[in-house]
Coordinates of N, CA, C and O in Angstrom, one line a residue:
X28 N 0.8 -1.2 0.0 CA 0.0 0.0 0.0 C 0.9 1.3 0.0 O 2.0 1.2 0.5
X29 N 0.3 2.5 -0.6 CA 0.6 3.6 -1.1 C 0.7 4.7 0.7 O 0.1 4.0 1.5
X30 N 1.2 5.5 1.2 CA 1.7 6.0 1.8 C -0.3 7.0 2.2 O -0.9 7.3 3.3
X31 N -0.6 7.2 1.0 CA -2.3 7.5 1.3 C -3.2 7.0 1.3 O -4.3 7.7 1.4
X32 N -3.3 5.7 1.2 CA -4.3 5.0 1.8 C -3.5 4.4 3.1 O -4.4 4.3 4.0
X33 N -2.6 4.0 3.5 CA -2.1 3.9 4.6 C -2.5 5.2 5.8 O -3.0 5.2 6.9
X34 N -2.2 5.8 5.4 CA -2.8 7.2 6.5 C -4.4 6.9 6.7 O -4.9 6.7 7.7
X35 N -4.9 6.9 5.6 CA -6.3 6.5 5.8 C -6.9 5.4 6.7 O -7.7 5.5 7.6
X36 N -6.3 4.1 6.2 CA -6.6 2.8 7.1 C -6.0 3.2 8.0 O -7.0 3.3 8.6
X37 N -5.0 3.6 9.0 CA -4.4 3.5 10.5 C -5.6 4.9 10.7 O -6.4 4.6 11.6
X38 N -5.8 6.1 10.1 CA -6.8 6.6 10.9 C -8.3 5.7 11.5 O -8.7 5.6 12.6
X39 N -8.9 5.4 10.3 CA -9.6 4.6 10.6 C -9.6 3.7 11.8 O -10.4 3.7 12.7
X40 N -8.9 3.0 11.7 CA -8.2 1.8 12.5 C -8.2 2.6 14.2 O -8.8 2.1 15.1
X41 N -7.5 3.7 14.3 CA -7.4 4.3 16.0 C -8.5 4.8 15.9 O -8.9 5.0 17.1
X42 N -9.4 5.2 15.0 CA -10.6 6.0 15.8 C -11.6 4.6 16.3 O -12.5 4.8 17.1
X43 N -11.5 3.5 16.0 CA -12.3 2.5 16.2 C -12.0 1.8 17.1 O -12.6 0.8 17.2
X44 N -11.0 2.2 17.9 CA -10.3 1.7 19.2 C -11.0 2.5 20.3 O -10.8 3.7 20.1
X45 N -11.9 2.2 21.6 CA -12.4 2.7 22.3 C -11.6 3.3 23.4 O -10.5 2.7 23.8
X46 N -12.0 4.1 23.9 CA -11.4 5.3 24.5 C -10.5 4.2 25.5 O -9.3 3.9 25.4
X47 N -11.4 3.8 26.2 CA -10.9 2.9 27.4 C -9.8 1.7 27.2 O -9.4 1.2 28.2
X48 N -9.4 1.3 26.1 CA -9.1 0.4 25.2 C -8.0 1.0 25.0 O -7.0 0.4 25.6
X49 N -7.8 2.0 24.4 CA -6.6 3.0 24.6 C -5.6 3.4 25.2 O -4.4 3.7 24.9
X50 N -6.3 3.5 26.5 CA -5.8 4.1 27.6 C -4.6 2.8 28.5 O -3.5 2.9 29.0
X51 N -5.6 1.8 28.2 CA -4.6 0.0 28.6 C -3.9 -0.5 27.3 O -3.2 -1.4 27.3
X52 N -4.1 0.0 26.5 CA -2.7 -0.1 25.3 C -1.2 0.7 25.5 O 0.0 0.5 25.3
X53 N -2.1 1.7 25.9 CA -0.9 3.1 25.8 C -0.1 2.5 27.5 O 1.1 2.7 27.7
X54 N -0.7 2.0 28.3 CA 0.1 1.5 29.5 C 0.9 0.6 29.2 O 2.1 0.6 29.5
X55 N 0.2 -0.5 28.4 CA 1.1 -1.7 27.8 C 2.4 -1.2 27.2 O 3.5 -1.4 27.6
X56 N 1.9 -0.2 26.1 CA 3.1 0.2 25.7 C 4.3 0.8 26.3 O 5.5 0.6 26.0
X57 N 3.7 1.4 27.1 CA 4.7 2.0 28.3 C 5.8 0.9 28.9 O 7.0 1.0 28.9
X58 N 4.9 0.1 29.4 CA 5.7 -0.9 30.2 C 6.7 -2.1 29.1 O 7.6 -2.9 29.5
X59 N 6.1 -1.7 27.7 CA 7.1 -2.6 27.2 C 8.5 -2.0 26.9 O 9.6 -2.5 27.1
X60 N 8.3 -1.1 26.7 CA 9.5 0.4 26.2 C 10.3 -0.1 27.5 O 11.0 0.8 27.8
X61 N 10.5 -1.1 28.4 CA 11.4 -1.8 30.0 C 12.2 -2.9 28.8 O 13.4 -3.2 29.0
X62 N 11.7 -3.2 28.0 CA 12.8 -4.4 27.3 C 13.9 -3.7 26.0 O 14.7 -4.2 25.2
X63 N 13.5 -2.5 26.2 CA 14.4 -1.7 24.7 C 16.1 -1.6 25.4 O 16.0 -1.6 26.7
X64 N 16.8 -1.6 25.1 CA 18.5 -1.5 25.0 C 18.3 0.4 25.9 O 19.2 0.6 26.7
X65 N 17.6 1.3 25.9 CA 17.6 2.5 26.3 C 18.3 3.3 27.1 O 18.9 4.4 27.0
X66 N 17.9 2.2 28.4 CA 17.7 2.8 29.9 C 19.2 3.4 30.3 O 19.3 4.1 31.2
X67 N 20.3 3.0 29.6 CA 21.4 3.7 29.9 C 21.9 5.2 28.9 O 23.0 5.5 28.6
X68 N 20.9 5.7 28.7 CA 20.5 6.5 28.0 C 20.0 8.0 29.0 O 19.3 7.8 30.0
X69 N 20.5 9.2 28.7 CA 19.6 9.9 29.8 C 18.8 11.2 29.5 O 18.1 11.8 30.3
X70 N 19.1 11.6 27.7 CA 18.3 12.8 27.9 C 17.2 12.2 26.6 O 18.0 11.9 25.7
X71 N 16.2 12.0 26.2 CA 15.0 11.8 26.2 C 14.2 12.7 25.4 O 14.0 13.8 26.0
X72 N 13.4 12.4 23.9 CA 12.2 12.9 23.3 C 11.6 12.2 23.6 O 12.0 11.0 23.7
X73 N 10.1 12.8 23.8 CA 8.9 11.8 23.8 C 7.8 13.3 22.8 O 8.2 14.4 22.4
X74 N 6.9 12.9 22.6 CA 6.0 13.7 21.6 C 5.2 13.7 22.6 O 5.2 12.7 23.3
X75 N 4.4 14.7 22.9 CA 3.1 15.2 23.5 C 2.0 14.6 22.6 O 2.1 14.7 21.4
X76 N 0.9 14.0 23.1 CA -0.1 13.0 22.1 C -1.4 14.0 21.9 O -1.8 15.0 22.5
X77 N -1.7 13.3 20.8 CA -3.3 14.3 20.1 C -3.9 13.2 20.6 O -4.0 12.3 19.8
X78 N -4.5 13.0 21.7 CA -5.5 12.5 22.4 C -6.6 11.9 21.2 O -6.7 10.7 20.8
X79 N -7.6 13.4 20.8 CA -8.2 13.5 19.8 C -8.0 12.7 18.7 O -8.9 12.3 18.0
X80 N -6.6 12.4 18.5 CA -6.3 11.9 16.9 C -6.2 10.7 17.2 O -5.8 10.0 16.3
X81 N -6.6 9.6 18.8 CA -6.2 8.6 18.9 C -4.5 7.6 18.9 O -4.1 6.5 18.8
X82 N -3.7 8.9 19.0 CA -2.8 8.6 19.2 C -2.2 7.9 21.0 O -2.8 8.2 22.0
X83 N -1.2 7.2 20.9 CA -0.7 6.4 22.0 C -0.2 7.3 23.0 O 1.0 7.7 22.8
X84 N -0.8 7.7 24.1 CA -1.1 8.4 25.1 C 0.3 8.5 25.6 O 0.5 7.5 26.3
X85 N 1.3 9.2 25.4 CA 2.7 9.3 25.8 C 3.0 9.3 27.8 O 3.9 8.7 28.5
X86 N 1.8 10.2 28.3 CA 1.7 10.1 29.7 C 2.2 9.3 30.2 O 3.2 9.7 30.8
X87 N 2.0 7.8 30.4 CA 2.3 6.7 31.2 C 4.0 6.5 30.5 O 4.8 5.9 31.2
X88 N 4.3 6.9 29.5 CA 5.6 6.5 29.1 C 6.8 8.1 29.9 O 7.9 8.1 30.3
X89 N 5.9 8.8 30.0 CA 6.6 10.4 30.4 C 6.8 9.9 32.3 O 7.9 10.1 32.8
X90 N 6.3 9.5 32.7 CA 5.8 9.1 34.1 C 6.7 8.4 34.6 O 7.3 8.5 35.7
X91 N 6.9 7.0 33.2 CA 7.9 6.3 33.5 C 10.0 7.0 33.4 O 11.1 6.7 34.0
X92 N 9.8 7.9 32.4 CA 10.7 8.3 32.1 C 11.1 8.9 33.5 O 12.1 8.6 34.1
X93 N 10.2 10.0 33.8 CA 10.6 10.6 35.2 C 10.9 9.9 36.7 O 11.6 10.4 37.6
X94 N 10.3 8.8 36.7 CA 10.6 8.0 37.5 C 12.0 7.3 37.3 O 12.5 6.8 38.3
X95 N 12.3 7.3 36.4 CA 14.1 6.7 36.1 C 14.7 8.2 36.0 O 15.4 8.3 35.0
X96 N 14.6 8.9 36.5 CA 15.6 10.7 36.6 C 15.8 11.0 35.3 O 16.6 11.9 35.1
X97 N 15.1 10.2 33.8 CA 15.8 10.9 32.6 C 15.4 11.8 32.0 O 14.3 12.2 32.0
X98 N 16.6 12.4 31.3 CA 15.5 14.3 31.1 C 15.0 13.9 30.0 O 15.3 13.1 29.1
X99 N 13.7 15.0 30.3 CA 13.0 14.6 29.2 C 12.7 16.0 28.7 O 12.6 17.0 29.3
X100 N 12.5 15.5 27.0 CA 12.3 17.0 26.4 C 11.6 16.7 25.0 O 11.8 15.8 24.2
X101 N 10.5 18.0 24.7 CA 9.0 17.8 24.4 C 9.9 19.2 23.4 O 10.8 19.9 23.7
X102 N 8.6 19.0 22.0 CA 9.0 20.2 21.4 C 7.8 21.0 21.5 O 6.9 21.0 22.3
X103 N 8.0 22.1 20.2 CA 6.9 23.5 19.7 C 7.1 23.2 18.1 O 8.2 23.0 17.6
X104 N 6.0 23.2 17.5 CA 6.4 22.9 16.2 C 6.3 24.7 15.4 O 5.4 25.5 15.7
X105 N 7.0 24.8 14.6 CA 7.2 25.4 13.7 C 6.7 26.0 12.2 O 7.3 26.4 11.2
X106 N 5.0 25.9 12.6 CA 4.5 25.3 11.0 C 5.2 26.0 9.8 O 5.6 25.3 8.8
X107 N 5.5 27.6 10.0 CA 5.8 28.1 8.8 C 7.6 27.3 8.2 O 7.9 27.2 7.0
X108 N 8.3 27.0 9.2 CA 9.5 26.3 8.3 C 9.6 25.1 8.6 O 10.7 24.6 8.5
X109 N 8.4 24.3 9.0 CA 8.5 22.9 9.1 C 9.7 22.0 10.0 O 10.3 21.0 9.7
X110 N 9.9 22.9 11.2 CA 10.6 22.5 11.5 C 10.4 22.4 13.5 O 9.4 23.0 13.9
X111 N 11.4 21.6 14.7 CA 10.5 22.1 16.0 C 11.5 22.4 16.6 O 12.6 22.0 16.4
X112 N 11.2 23.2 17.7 CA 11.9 24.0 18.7 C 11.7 22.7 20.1 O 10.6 22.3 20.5
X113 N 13.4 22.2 20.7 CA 13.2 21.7 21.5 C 13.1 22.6 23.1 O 13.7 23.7 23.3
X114 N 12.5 21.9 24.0 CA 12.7 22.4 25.5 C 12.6 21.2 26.6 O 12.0 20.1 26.3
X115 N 13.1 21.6 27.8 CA 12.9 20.7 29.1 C 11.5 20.4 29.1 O 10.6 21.2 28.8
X116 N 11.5 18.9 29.6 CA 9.5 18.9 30.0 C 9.5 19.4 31.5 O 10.0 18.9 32.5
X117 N 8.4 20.8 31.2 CA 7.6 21.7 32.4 C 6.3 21.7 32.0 O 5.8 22.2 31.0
X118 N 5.7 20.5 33.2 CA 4.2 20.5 32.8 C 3.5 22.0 32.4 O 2.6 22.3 31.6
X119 N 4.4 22.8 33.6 CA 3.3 24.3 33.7 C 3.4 25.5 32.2 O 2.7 26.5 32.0
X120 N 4.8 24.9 31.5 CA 4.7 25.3 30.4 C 4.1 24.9 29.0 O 4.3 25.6 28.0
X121 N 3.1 23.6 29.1 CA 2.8 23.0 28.1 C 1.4 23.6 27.8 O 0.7 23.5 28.8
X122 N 0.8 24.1 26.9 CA -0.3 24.7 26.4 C -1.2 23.4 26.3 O -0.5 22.5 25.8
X123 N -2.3 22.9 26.4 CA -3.2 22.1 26.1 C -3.2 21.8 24.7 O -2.5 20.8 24.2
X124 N -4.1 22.7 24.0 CA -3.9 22.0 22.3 C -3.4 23.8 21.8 O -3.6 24.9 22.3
X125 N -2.9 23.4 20.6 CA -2.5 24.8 19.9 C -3.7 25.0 19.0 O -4.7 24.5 19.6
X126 N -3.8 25.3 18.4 CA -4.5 25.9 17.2 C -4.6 24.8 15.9 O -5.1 24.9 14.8
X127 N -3.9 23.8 16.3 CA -3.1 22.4 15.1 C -3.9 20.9 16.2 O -4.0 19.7 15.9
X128 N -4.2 21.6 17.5 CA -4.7 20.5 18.6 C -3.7 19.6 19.0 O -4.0 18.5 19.2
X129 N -2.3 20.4 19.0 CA -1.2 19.8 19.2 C -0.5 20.1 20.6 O 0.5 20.8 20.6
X130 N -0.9 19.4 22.0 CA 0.0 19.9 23.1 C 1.5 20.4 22.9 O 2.4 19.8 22.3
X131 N 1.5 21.6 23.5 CA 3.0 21.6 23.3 C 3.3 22.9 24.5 O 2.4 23.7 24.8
X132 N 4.8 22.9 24.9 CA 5.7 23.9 25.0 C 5.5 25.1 24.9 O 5.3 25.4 23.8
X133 N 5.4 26.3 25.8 CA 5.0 27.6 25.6 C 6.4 28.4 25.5 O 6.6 29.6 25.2
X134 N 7.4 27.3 25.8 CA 8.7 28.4 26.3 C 9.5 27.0 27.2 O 9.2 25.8 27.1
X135 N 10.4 27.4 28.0 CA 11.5 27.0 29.3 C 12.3 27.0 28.3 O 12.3 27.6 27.2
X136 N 13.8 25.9 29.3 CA 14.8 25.9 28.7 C 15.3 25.0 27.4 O 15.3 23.8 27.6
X137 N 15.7 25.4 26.2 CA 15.9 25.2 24.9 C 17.1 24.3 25.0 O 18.2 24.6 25.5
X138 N 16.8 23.1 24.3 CA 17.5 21.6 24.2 C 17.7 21.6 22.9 O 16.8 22.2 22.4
X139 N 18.7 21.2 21.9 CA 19.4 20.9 21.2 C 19.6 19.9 20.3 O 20.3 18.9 20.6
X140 N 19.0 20.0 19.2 CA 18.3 18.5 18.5 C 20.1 17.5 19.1 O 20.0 16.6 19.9
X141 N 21.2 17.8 18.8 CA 22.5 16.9 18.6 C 22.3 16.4 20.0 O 22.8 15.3 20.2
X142 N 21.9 17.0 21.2 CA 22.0 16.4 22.4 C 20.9 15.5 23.4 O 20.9 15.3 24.6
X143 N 19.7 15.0 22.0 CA 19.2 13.8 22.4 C 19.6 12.7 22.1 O 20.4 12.6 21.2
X144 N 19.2 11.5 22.9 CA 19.9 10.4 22.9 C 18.7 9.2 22.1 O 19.0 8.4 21.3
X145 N 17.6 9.4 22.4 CA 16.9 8.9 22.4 C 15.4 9.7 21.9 O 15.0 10.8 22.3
X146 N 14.6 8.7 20.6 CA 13.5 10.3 20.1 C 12.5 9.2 20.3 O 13.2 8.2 20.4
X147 N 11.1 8.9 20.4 CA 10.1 8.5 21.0 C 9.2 9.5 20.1 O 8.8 10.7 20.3
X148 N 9.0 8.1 18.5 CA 8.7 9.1 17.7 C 6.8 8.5 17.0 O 6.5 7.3 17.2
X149 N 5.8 9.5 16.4 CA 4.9 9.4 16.5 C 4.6 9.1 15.2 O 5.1 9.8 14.4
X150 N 3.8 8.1 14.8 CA 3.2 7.5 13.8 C 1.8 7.2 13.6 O 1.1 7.2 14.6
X151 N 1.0 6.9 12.2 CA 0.3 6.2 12.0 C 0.4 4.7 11.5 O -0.4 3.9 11.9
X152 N 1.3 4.4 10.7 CA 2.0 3.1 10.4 C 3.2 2.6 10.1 O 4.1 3.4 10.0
X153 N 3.5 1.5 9.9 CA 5.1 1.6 9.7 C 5.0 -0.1 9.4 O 4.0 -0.8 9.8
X154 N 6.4 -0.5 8.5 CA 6.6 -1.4 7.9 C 7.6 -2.5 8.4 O 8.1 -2.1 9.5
X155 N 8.1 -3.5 8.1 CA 8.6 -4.1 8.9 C 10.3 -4.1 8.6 O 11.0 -4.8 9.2
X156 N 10.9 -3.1 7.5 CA 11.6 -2.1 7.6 C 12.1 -1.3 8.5 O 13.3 -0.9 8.4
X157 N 11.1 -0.9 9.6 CA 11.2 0.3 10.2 C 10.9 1.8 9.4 O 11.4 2.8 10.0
X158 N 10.2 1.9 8.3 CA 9.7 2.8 7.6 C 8.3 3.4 8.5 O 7.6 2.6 9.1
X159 N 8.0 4.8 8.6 CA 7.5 5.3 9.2 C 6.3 5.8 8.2 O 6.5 5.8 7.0
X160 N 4.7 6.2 8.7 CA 4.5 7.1 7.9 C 4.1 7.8 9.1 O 3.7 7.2 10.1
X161 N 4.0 9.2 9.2 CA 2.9 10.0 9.8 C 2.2 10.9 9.0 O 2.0 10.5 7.8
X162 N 1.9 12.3 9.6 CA 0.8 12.8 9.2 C 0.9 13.3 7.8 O -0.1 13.7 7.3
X163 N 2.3 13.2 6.9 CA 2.6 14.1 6.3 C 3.3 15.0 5.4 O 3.5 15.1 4.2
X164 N 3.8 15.8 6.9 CA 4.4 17.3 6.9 C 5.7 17.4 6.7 O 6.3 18.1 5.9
X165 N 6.5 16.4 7.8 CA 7.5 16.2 7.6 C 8.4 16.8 8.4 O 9.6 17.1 8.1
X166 N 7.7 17.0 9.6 CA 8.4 17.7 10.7 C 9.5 17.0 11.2 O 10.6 17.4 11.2
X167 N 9.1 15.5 11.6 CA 10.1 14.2 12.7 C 11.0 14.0 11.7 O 12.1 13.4 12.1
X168 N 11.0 14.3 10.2 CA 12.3 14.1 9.5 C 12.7 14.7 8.9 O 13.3 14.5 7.9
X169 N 12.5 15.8 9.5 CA 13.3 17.3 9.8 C 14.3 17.5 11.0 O 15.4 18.1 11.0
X170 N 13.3 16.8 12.2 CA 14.0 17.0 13.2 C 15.1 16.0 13.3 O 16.2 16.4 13.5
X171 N 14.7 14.2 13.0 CA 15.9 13.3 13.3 C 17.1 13.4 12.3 O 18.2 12.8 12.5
X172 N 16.7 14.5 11.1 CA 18.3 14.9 10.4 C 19.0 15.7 11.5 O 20.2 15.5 11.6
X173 N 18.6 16.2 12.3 CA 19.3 17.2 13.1 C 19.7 16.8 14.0 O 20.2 17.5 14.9
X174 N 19.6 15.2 14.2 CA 19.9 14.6 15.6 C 21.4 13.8 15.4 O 21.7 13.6 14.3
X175 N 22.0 13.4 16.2 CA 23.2 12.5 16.3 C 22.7 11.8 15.2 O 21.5 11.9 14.9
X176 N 24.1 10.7 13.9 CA 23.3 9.7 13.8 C 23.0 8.3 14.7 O 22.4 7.3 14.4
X177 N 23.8 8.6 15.8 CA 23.7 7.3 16.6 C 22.4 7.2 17.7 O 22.2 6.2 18.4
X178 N 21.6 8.4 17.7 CA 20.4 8.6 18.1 C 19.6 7.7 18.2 O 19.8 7.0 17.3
X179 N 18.4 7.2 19.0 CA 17.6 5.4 18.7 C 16.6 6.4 18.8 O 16.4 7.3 19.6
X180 N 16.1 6.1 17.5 CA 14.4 6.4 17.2 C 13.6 4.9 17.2 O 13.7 3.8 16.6
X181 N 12.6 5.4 18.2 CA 11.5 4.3 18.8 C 10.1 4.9 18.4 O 9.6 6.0 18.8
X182 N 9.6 4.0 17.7 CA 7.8 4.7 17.3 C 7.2 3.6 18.2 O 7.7 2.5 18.5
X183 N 5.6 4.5 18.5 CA 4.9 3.5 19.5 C 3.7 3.7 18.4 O 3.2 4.6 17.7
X184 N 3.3 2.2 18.7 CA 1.9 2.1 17.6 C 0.8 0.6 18.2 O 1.3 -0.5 18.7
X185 N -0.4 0.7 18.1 CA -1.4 0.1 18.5 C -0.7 -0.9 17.5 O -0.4 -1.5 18.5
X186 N -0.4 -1.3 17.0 CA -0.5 -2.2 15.7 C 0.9 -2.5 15.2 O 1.9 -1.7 15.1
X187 N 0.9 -3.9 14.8 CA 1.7 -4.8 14.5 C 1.8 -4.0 12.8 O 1.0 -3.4 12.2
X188 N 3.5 -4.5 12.3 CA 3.9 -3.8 11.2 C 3.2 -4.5 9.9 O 2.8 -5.7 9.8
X189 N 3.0 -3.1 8.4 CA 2.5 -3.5 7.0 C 3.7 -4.4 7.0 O 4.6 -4.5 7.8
X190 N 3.5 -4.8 5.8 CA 5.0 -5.8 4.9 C 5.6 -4.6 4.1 O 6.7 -4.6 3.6
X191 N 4.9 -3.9 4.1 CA 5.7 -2.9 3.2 C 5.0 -1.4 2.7 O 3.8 -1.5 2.5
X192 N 5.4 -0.1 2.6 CA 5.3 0.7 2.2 C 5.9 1.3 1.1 O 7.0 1.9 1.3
X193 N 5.2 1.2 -0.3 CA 5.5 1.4 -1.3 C 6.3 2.8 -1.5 O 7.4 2.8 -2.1
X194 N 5.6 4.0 -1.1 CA 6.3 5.0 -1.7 C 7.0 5.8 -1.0 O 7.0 7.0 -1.1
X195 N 8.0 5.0 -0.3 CA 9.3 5.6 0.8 C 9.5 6.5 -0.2 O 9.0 6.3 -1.3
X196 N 10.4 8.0 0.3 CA 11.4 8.8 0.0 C 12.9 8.7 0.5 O 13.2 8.6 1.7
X197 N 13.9 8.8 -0.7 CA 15.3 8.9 0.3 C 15.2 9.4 1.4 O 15.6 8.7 2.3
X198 N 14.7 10.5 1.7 CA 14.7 11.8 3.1 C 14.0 11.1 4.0 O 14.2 11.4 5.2
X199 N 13.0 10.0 3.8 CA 13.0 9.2 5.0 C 13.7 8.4 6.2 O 14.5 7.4 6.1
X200 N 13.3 9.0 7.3 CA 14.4 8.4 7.9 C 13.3 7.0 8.9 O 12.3 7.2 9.6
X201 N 14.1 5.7 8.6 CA 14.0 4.6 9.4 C 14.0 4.5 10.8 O 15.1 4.8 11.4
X202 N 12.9 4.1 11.5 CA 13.2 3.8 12.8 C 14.1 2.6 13.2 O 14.3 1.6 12.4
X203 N 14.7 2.6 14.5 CA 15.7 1.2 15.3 C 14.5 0.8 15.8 O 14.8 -0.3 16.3
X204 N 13.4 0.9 16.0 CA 12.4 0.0 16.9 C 11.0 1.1 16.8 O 10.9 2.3 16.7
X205 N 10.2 -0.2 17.0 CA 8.8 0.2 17.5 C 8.0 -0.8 18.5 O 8.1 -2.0 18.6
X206 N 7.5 -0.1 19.1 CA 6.7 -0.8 20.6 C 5.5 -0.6 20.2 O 4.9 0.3 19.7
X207 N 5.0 -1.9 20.6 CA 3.5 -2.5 20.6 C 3.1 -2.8 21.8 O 4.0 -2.9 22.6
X208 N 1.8 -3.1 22.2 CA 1.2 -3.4 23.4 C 2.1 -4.7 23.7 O 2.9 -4.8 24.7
X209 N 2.0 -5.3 22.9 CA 2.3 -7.2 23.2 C 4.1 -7.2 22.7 O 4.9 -7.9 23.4
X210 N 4.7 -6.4 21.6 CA 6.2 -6.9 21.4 C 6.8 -5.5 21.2 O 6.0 -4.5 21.1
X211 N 8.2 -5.4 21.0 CA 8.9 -4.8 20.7 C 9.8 -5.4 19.1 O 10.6 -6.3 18.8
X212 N 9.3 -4.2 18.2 CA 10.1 -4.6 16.5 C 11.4 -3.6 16.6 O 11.6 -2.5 17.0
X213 N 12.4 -5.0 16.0 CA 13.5 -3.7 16.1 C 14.6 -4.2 14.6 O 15.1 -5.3 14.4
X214 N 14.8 -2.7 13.4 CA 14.9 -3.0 12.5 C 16.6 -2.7 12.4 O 17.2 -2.9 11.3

């Protein structure tokens, strides 16, 4: 499948997942993100979740992160140059939804794409490649150009991987792993 009907079927697919249903996936998920190579790892992206969009509720994975002392750091997206502003995670600075219904960052102190170690990245599907697709725009592969390349990008997804995604771009960048309720894929 084509990169647009793939967006289509995984929308579909999370809006048909009940709220409550959700909420004990996104914990699963959490708790599986304990078998990834990570934990000696210490500064930390995670994506703030569109609730709304049925995406994998990052909370229980942020919770976990803070409970292991690792810094964790949340962006501001950029729409006009497609690109995001990192910062420390300060609950009291996170705006609810933007104008895009995107939680994010109002401000604190500014993090440095080369000095994450780890990105905790957001999708609708992905292949068993480690090919990603999201919304798009093309923000997360904007941002993981700018990151180390020894950086571990991890997507979390309700769903087990396509066989394949037909219309990769070179500028795609491949994830090292994705976490599921039940396994961890690592490419």
């Amino acid at each position: 499948m084509n990169k647009k009907a793939l967006r289509t079927l995984y929308k579909q697919k999370r809006a048909a997942i009940p709220a409550e249903q959700q909420v004990l996936l996104s914990q699963q998920i959490a708790l599986q993100t304990l078998q990834l190579p990570i934990w000696d790892k210490q500064v930390f992206h995670s994506f703030l979740s569109i609730i709304s969009f049925g995406e994998v509720d990052t909370s229980y994975l942020i919770r976990l992160l803070q409970e292991r002392e690792k810094t964790l750091v949340v962006s501001r997206t950029l729409m006009e140059t497609v690109h995001m502003e990192h910062f420390l995670y300060d609950p009291n600075q996170i705006e609810a939804n933007n104008k895009w219904h995107i939680p994010e960052p109002q401000g604190g102190i500014p993090i440095k794409s080369e000095e994450i170690e780890v990105v905790f990245v957001p999708l609708l599907a992905y292949d068993i490649a480690g090919n990603r697709i999201g919304y798009g725009k093309g923000f997360y592969d904007n941002f993981l150009e700018e990151c180390k390349a020894d950086t571990l990008k991890v997507g979390l997804s309700f769903f087990p991987p396509e066989p394949l995604i037909e219309d990769i771009r070179e500028g795609d960048i491949p994830l090292d792993y994705v976490v599921t309720p039940k396994e961890v894929f690592e490419f």
